XYZ file of N, CA and C in Angstrom:
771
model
N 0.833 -1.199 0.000
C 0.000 0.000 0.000
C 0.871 1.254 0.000
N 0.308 2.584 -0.515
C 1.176 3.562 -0.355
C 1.052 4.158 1.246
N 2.051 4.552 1.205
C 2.238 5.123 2.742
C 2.949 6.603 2.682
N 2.358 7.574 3.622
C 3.498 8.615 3.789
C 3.308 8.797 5.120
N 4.138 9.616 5.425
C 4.754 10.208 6.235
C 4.832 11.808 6.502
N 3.769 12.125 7.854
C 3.595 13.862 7.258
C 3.844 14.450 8.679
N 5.151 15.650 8.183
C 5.546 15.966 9.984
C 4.736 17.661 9.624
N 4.114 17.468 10.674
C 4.021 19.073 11.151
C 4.208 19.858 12.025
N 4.626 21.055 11.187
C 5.527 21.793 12.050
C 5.022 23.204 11.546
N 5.346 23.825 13.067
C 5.494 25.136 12.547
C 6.489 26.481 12.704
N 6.437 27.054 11.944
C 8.064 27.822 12.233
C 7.996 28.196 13.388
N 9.442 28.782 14.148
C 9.498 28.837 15.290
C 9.938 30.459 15.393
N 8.873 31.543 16.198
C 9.304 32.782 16.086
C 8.871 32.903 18.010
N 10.092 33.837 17.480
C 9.990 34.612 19.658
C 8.703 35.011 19.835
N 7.779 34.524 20.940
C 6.846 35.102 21.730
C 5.891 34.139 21.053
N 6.152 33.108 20.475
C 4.898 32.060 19.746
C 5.215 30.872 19.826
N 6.400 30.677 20.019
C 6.501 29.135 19.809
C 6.688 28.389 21.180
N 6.476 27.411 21.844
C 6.368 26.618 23.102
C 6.594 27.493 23.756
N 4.972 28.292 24.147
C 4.781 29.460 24.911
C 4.600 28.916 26.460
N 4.431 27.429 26.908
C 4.326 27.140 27.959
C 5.825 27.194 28.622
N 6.391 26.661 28.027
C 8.074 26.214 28.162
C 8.967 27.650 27.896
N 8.835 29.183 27.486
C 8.922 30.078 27.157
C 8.672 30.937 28.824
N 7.620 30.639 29.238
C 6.975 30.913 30.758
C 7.997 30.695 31.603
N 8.651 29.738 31.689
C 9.668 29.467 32.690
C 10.704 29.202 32.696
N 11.429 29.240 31.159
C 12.759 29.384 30.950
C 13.275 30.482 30.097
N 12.464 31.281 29.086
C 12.520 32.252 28.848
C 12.192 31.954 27.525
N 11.745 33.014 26.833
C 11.441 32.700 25.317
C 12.449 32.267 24.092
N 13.766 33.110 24.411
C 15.283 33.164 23.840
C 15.492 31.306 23.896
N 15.701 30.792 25.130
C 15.886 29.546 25.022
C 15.166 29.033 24.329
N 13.553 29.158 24.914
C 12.423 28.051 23.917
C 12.326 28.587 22.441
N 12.846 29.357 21.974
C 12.816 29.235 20.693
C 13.999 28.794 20.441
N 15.201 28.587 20.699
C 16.453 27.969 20.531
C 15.840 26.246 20.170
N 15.079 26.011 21.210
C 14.992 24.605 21.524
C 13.832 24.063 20.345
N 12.644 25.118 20.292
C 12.225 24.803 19.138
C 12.825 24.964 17.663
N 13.587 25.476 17.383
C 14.288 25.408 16.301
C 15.472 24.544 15.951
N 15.834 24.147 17.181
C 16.857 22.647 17.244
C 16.014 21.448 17.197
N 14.593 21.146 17.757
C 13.410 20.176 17.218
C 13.240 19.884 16.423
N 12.777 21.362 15.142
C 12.193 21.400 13.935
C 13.540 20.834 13.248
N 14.851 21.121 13.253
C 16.126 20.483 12.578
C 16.511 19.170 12.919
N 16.339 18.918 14.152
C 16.713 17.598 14.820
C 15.252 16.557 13.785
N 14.198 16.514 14.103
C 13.299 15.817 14.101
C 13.310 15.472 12.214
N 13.611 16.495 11.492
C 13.594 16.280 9.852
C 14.536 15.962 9.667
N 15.915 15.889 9.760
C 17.417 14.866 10.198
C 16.898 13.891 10.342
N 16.490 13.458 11.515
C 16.346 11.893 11.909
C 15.513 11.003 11.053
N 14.550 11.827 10.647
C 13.222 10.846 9.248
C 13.625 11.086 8.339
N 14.388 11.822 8.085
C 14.707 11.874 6.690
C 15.279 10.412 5.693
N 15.768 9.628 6.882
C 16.203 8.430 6.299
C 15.099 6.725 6.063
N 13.979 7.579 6.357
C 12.776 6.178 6.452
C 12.044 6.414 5.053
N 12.076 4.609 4.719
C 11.525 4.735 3.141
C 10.555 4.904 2.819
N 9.629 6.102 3.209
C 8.206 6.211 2.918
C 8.417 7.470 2.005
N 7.054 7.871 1.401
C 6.858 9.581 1.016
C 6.829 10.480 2.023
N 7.635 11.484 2.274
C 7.961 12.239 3.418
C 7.403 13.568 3.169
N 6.303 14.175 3.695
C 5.871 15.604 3.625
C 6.066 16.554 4.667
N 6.546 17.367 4.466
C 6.359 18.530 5.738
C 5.249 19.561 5.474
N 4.298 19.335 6.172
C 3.352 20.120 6.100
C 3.841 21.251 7.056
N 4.034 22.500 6.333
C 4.415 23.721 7.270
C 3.444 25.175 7.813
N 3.761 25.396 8.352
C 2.274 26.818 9.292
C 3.571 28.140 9.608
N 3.381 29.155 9.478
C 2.368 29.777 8.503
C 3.481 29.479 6.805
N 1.888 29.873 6.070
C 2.484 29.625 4.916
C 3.429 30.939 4.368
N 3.733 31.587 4.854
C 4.923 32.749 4.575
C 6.003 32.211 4.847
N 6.064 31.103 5.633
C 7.477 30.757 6.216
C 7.621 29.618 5.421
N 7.149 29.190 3.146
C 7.654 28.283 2.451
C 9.439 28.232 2.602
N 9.798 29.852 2.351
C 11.246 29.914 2.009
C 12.250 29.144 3.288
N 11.785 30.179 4.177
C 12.565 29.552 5.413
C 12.642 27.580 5.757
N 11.192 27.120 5.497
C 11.081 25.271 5.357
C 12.051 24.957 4.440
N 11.904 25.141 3.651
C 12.691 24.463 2.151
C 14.094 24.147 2.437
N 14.828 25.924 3.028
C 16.054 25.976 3.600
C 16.610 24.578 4.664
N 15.962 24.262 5.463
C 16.024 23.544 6.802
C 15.758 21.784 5.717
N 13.965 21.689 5.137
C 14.509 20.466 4.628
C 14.609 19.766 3.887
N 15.403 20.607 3.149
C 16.082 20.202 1.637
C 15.153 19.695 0.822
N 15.759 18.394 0.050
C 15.138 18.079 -1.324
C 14.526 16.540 -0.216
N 14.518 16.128 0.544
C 13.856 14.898 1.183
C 13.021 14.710 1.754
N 11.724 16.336 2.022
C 10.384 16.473 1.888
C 9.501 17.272 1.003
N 8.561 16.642 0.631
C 7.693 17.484 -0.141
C 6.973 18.231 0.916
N 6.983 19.695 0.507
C 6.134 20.547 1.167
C 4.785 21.247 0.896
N 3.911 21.163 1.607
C 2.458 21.402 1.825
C 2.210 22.749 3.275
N 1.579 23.571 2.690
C 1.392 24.095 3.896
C 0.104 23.779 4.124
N 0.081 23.761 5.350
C -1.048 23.727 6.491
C -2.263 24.836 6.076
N -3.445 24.345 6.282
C -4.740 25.238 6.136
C -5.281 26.033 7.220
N -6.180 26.878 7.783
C -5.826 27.631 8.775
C -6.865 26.528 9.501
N -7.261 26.962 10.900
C -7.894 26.387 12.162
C -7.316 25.593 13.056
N -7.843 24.932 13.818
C -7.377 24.484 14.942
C -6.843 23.103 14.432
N -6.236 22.001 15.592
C -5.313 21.198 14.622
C -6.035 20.033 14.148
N -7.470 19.740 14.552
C -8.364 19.177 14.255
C -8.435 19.660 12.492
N -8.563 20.678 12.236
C -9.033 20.981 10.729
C -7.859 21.100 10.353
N -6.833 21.175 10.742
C -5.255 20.811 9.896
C -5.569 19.344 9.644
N -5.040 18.547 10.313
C -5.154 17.235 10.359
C -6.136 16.345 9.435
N -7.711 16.972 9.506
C -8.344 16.551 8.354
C -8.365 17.300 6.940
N -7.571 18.075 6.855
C -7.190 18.587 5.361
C -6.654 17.927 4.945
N -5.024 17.352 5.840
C -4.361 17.254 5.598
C -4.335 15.752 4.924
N -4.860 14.910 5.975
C -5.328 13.775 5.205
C -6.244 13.210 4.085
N -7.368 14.082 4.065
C -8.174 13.877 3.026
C -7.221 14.014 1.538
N -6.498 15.187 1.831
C -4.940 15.415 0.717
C -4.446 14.321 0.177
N -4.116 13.877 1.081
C -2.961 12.349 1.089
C -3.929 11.354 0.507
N -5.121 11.191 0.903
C -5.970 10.266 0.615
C -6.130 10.397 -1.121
N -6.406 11.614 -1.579
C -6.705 12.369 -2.308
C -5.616 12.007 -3.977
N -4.595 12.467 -2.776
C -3.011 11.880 -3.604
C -2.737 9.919 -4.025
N -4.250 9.552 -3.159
C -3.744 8.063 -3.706
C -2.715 7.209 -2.243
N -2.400 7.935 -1.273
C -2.011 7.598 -0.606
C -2.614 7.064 1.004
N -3.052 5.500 1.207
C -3.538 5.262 1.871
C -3.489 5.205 2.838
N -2.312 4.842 3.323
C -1.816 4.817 4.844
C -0.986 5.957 5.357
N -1.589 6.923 5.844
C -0.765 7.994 6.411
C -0.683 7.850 7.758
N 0.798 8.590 8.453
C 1.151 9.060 9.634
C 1.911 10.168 9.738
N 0.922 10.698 11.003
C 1.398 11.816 11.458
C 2.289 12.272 12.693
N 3.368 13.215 12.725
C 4.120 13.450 13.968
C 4.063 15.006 13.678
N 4.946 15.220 15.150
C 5.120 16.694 15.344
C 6.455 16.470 15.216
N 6.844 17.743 16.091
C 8.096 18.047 16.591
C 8.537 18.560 17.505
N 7.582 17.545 18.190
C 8.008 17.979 20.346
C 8.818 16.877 20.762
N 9.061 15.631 19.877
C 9.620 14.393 20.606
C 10.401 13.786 20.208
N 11.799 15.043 19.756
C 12.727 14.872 19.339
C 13.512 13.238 19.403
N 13.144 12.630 20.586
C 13.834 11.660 21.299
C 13.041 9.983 20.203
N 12.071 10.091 20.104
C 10.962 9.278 19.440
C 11.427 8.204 18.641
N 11.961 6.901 19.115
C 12.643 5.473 18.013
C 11.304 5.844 16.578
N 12.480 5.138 15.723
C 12.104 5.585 14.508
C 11.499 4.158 14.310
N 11.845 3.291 14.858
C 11.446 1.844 14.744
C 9.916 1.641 14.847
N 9.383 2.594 16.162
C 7.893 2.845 15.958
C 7.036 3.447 15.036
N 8.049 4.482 13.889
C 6.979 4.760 12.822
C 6.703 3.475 12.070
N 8.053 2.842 11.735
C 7.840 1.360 11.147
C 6.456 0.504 11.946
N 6.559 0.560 13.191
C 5.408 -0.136 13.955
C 3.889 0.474 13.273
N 3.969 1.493 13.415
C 2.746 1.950 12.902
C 2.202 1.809 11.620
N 2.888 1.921 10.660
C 2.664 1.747 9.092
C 2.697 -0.094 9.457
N 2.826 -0.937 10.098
C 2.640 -2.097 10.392
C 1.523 -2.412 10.718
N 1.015 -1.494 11.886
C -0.256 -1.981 12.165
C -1.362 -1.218 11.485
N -1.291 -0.562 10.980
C -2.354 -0.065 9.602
C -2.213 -0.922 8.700
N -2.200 -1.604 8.434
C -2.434 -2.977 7.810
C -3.771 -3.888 8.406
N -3.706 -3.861 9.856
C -4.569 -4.281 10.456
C -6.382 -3.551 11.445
N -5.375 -2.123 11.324
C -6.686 -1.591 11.891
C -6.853 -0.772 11.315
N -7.624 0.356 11.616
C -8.113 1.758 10.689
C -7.363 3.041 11.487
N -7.237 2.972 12.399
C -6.029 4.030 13.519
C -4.997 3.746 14.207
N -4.106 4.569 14.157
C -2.782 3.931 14.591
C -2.792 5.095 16.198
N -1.919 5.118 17.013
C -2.164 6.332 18.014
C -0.908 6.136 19.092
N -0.044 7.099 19.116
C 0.904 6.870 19.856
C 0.725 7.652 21.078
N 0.309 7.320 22.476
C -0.362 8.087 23.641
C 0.876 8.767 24.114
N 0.626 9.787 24.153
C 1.709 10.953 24.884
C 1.178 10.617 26.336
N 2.438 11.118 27.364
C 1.984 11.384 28.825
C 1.307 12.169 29.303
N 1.468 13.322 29.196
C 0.578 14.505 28.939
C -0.917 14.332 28.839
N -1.205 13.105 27.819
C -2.766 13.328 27.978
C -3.044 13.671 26.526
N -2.136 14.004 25.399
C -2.171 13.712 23.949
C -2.027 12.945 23.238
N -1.213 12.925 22.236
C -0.472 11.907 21.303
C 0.474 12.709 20.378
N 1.660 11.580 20.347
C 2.749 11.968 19.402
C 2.672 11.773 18.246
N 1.413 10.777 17.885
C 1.628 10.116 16.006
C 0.310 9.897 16.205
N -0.136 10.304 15.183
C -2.024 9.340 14.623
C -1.351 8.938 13.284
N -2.272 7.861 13.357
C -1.867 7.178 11.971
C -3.141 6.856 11.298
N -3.755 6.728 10.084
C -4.734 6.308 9.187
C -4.645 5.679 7.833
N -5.699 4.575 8.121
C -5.804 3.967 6.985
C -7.331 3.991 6.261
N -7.168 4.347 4.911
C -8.181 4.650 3.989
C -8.594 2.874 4.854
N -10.350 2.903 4.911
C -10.340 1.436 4.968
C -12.017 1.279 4.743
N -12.511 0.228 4.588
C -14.319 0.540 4.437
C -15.136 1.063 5.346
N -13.922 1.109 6.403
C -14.950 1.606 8.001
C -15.090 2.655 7.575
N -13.556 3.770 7.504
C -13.775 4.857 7.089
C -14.697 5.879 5.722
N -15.162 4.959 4.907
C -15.874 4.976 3.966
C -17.028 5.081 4.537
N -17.607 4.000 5.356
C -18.697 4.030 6.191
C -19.256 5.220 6.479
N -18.350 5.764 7.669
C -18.279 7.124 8.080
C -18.534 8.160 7.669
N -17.886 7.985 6.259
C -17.943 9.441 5.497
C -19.221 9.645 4.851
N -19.949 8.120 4.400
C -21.195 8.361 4.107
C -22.016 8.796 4.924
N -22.252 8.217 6.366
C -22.834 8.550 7.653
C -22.792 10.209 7.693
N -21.534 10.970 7.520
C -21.918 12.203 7.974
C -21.842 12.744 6.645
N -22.189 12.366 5.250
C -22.240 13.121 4.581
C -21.271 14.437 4.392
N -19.940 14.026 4.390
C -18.940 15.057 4.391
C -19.205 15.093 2.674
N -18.944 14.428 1.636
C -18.725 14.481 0.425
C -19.391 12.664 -0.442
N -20.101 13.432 -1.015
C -20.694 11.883 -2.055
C -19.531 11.446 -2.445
N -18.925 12.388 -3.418
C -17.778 12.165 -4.002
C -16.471 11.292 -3.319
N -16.617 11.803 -2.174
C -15.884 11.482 -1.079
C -15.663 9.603 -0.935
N -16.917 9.744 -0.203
C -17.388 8.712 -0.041
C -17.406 7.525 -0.547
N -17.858 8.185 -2.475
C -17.998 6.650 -3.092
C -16.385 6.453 -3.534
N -15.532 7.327 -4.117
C -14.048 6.604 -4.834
C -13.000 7.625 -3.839
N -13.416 8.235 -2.954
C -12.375 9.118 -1.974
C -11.615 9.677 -2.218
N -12.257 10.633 -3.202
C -11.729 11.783 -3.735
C -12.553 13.119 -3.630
N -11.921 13.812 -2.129
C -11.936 14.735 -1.609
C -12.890 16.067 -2.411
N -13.823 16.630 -1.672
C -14.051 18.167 -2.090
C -12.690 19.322 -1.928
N -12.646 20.646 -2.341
C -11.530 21.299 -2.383
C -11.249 21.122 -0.750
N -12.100 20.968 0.164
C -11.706 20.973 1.457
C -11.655 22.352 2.200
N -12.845 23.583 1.012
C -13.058 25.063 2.068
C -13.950 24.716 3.475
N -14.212 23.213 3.507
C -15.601 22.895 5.094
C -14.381 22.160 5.681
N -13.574 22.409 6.092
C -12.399 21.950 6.877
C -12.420 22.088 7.983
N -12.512 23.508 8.372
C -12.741 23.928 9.074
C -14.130 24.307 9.963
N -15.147 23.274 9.326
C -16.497 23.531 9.874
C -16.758 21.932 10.277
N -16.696 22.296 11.773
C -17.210 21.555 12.796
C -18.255 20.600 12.190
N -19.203 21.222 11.422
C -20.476 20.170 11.258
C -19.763 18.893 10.394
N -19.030 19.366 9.778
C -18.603 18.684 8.587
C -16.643 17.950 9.114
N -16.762 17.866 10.594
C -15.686 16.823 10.690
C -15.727 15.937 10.834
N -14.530 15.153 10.330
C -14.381 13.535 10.759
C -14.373 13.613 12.392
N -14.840 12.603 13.187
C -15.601 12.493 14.319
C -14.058 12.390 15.233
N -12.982 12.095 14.584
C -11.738 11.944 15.788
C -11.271 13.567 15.481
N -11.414 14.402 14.691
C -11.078 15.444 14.490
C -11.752 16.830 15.258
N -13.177 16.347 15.913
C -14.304 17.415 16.231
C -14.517 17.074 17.235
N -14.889 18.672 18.162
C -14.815 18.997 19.439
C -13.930 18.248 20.330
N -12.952 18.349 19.757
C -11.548 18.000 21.080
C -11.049 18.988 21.803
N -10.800 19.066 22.500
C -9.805 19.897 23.455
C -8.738 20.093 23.434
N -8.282 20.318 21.970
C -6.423 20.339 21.436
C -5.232 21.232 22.420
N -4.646 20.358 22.853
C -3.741 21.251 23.723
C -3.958 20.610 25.205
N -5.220 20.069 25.472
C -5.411 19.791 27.162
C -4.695 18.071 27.041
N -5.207 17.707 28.093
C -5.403 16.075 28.738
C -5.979 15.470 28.204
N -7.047 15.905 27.944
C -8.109 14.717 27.324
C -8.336 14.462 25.940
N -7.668 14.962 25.286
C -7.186 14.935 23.833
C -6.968 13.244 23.521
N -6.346 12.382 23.963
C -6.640 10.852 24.295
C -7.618 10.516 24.161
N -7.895 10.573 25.570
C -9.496 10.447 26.088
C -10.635 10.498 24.815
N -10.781 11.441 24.312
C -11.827 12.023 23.485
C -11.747 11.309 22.393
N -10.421 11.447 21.636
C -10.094 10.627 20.570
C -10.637 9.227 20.004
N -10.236 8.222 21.602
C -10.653 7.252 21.546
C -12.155 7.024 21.922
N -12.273 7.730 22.319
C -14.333 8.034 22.586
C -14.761 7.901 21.495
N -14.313 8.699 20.259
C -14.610 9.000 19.194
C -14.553 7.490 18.331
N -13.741 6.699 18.248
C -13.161 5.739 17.626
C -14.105 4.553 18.229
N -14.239 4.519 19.461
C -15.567 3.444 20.103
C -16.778 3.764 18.941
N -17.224 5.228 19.486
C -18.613 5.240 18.899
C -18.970 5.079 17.292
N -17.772 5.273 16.737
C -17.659 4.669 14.836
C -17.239 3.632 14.821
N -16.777 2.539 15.470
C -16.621 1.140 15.452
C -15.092 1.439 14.822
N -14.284 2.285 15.215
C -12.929 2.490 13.913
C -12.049 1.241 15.018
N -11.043 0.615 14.469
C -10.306 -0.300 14.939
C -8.897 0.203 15.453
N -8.455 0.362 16.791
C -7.498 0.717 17.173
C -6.297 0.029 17.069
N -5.258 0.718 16.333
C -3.831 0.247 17.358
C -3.004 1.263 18.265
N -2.216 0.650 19.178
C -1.461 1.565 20.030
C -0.001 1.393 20.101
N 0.526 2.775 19.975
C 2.233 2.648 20.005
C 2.403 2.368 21.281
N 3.553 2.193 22.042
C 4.373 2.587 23.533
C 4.125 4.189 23.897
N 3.898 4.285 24.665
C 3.615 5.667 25.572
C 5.147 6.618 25.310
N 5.474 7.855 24.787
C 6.180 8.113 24.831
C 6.040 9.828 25.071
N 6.750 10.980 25.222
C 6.586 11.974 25.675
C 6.831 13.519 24.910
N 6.461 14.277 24.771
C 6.578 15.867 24.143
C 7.728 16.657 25.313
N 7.883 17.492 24.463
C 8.551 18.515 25.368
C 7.942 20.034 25.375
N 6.806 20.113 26.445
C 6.543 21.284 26.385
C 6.783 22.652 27.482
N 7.157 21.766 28.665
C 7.799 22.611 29.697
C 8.635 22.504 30.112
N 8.891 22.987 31.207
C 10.660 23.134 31.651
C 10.436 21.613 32.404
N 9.992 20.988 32.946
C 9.550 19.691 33.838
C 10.298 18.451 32.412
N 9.595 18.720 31.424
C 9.983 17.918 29.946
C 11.486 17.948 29.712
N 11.659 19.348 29.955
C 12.825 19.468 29.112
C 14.203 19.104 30.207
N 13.672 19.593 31.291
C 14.872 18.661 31.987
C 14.781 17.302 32.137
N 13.672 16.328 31.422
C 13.455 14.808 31.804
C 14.448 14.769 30.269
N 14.110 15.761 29.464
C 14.835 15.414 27.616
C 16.226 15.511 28.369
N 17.106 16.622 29.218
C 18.218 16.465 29.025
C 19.063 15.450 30.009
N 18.147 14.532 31.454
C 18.366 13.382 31.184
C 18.122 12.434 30.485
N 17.476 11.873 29.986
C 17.337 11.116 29.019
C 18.505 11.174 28.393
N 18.532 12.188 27.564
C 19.913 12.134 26.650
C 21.231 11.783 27.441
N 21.704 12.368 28.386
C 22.738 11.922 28.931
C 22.668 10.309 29.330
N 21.690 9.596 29.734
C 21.389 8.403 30.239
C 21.837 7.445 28.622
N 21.175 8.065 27.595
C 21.239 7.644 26.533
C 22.422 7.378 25.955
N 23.573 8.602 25.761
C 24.534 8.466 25.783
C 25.503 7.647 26.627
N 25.701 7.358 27.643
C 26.323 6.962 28.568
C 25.979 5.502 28.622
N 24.699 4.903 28.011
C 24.587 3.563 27.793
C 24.881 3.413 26.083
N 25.686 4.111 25.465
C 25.925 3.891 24.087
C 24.873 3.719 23.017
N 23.664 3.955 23.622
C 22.584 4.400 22.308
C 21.486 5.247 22.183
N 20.835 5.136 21.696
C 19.767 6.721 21.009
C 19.863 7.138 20.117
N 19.165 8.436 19.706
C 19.129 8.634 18.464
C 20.541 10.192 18.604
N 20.937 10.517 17.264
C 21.892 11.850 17.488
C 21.360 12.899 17.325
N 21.083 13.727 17.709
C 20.289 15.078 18.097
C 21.495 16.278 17.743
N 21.947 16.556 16.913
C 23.272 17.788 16.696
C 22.721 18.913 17.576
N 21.326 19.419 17.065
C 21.315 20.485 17.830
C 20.708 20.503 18.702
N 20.104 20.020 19.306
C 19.204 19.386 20.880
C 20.933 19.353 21.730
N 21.316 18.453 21.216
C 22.454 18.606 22.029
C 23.434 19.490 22.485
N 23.616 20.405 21.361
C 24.532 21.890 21.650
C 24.099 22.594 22.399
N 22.611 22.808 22.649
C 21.780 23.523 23.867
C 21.706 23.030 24.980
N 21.847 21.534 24.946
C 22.109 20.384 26.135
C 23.340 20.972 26.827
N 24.602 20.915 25.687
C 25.832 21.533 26.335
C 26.266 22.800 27.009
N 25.348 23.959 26.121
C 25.201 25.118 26.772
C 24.782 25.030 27.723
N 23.695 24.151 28.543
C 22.670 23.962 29.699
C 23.686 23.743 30.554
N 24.659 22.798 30.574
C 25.374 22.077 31.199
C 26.697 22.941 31.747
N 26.809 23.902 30.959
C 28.165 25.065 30.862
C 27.618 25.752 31.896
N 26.342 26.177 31.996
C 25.809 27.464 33.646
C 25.255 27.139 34.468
């Protein structure tokens, strides 16, 4: 089956980017750290054999993406709303493109075995959602597979006939309208705890078939980011992990005061 692979990200500017983690270590750092993420995290996938997209936010910042990642993602920018109506643009796209099995990451979890995206494009084979549970009370990866459930669905809420019968997408201007979302995409609480929770609520009540990654973690506050810069040292010091160039130079600066 075709498969891609779609990281999203968004550029990283002072006074916007990991505004929680910005609160208590200062903004100067957290944008350091988000901009060593966004480089670290497209480094590390860059080497997995799928179709690789970077879907990027805002779309003014094409030039600046391109710069960072090279010729080994295709780039898409992001549509506006909350990440619910990113997410279902974004896939209906992919779907759209012929591509059935998509997964999605960010770029909070720099640290993240790559062995589990492989897991996931594994178990979309078998179910219709893939879902990697963050600690926090989110998730690091959703994964989807075009499948008859999801067909089901789309007839059920009447998102698109068209849709529905050969799954090929309307332009996607109701993206952003609530009435008209896919049911794991609408009325979530993006950003809280229960972002999980809800998700899989959602996935009960459409009969969609779950799989689950290993629990693994974001970095959004200073609590995170000092668990990231043990970790890494722990990592190192037992001779494996992944290499982080610039996660780590800020690691070292950390370590210098």
């Amino acid at each position: 089956m075709a498969q891609s692979l779609v990281i999203l990200a968004k550029w990283p500017e002072a006074g916007q980017s990991k505004t929680r983690l910005a609160e208590e270590v200062g903004s100067e750092q957290a944008l350091a750290l988000a901009h060593a993420f966004l480089r670290d995290t497209l480094r590390r996938f860059q080497v997995l054999p799928y179709r690789k997209v970077l879907a990027y936010s805002p779309g003014a910042a094409q030039t600046q993406f391109a710069a960072v990642a090279g010729t080994d993602y295709l780039l898409r920018a992001q549509t506006e709303g909350d990440l619910g109506a990113r997410l279902q643009a974004l896939l209906l796209e992919e779907w759209q493109a012929g591509f059935s099995e998509i997964v999605f990451l960010g770029t909070d979890s720099p640290t993240l075995p790559l062995p589990w995206v492989d897991q996931a494009f594994a178990l979309l084979r078998q179910v219709d959602v893939v879902i990697g549970p963050a600690v926090d009370g989110g998730y690091y990866l959703l994964g989807c597979r075009r499948s008859a459930r999801w067909i089901v669905m789309l007839e059920r809420l009447s998102i698109s006939q068209t849709m529905a019968s050969s799954l090929v997408p309307d332009p996607l201007n109701s993206a952003s309208d609530h009435t008209s979302r896919l049911p794991i995409f609408a009325d979530i609480a993006w950003g809280s705890s229960q972002v999980l929770n809800q998700t899989v609520a959602r996935l009960e009540s459409y009969g969609l078939r779950l799989g689950l990654l290993p629990v693994w973690y974001d970095v959004d506050t200073s609590r995170d980011w000092a668990f990231l810069q043990a970790h890494l040292r722990a990592l190192r010091w037992a001779g494996v992990g992944p290499v982080l160039p610039h996660t780590e130079a800020l690691l070292a600066e950390a370590s210098d005061e």
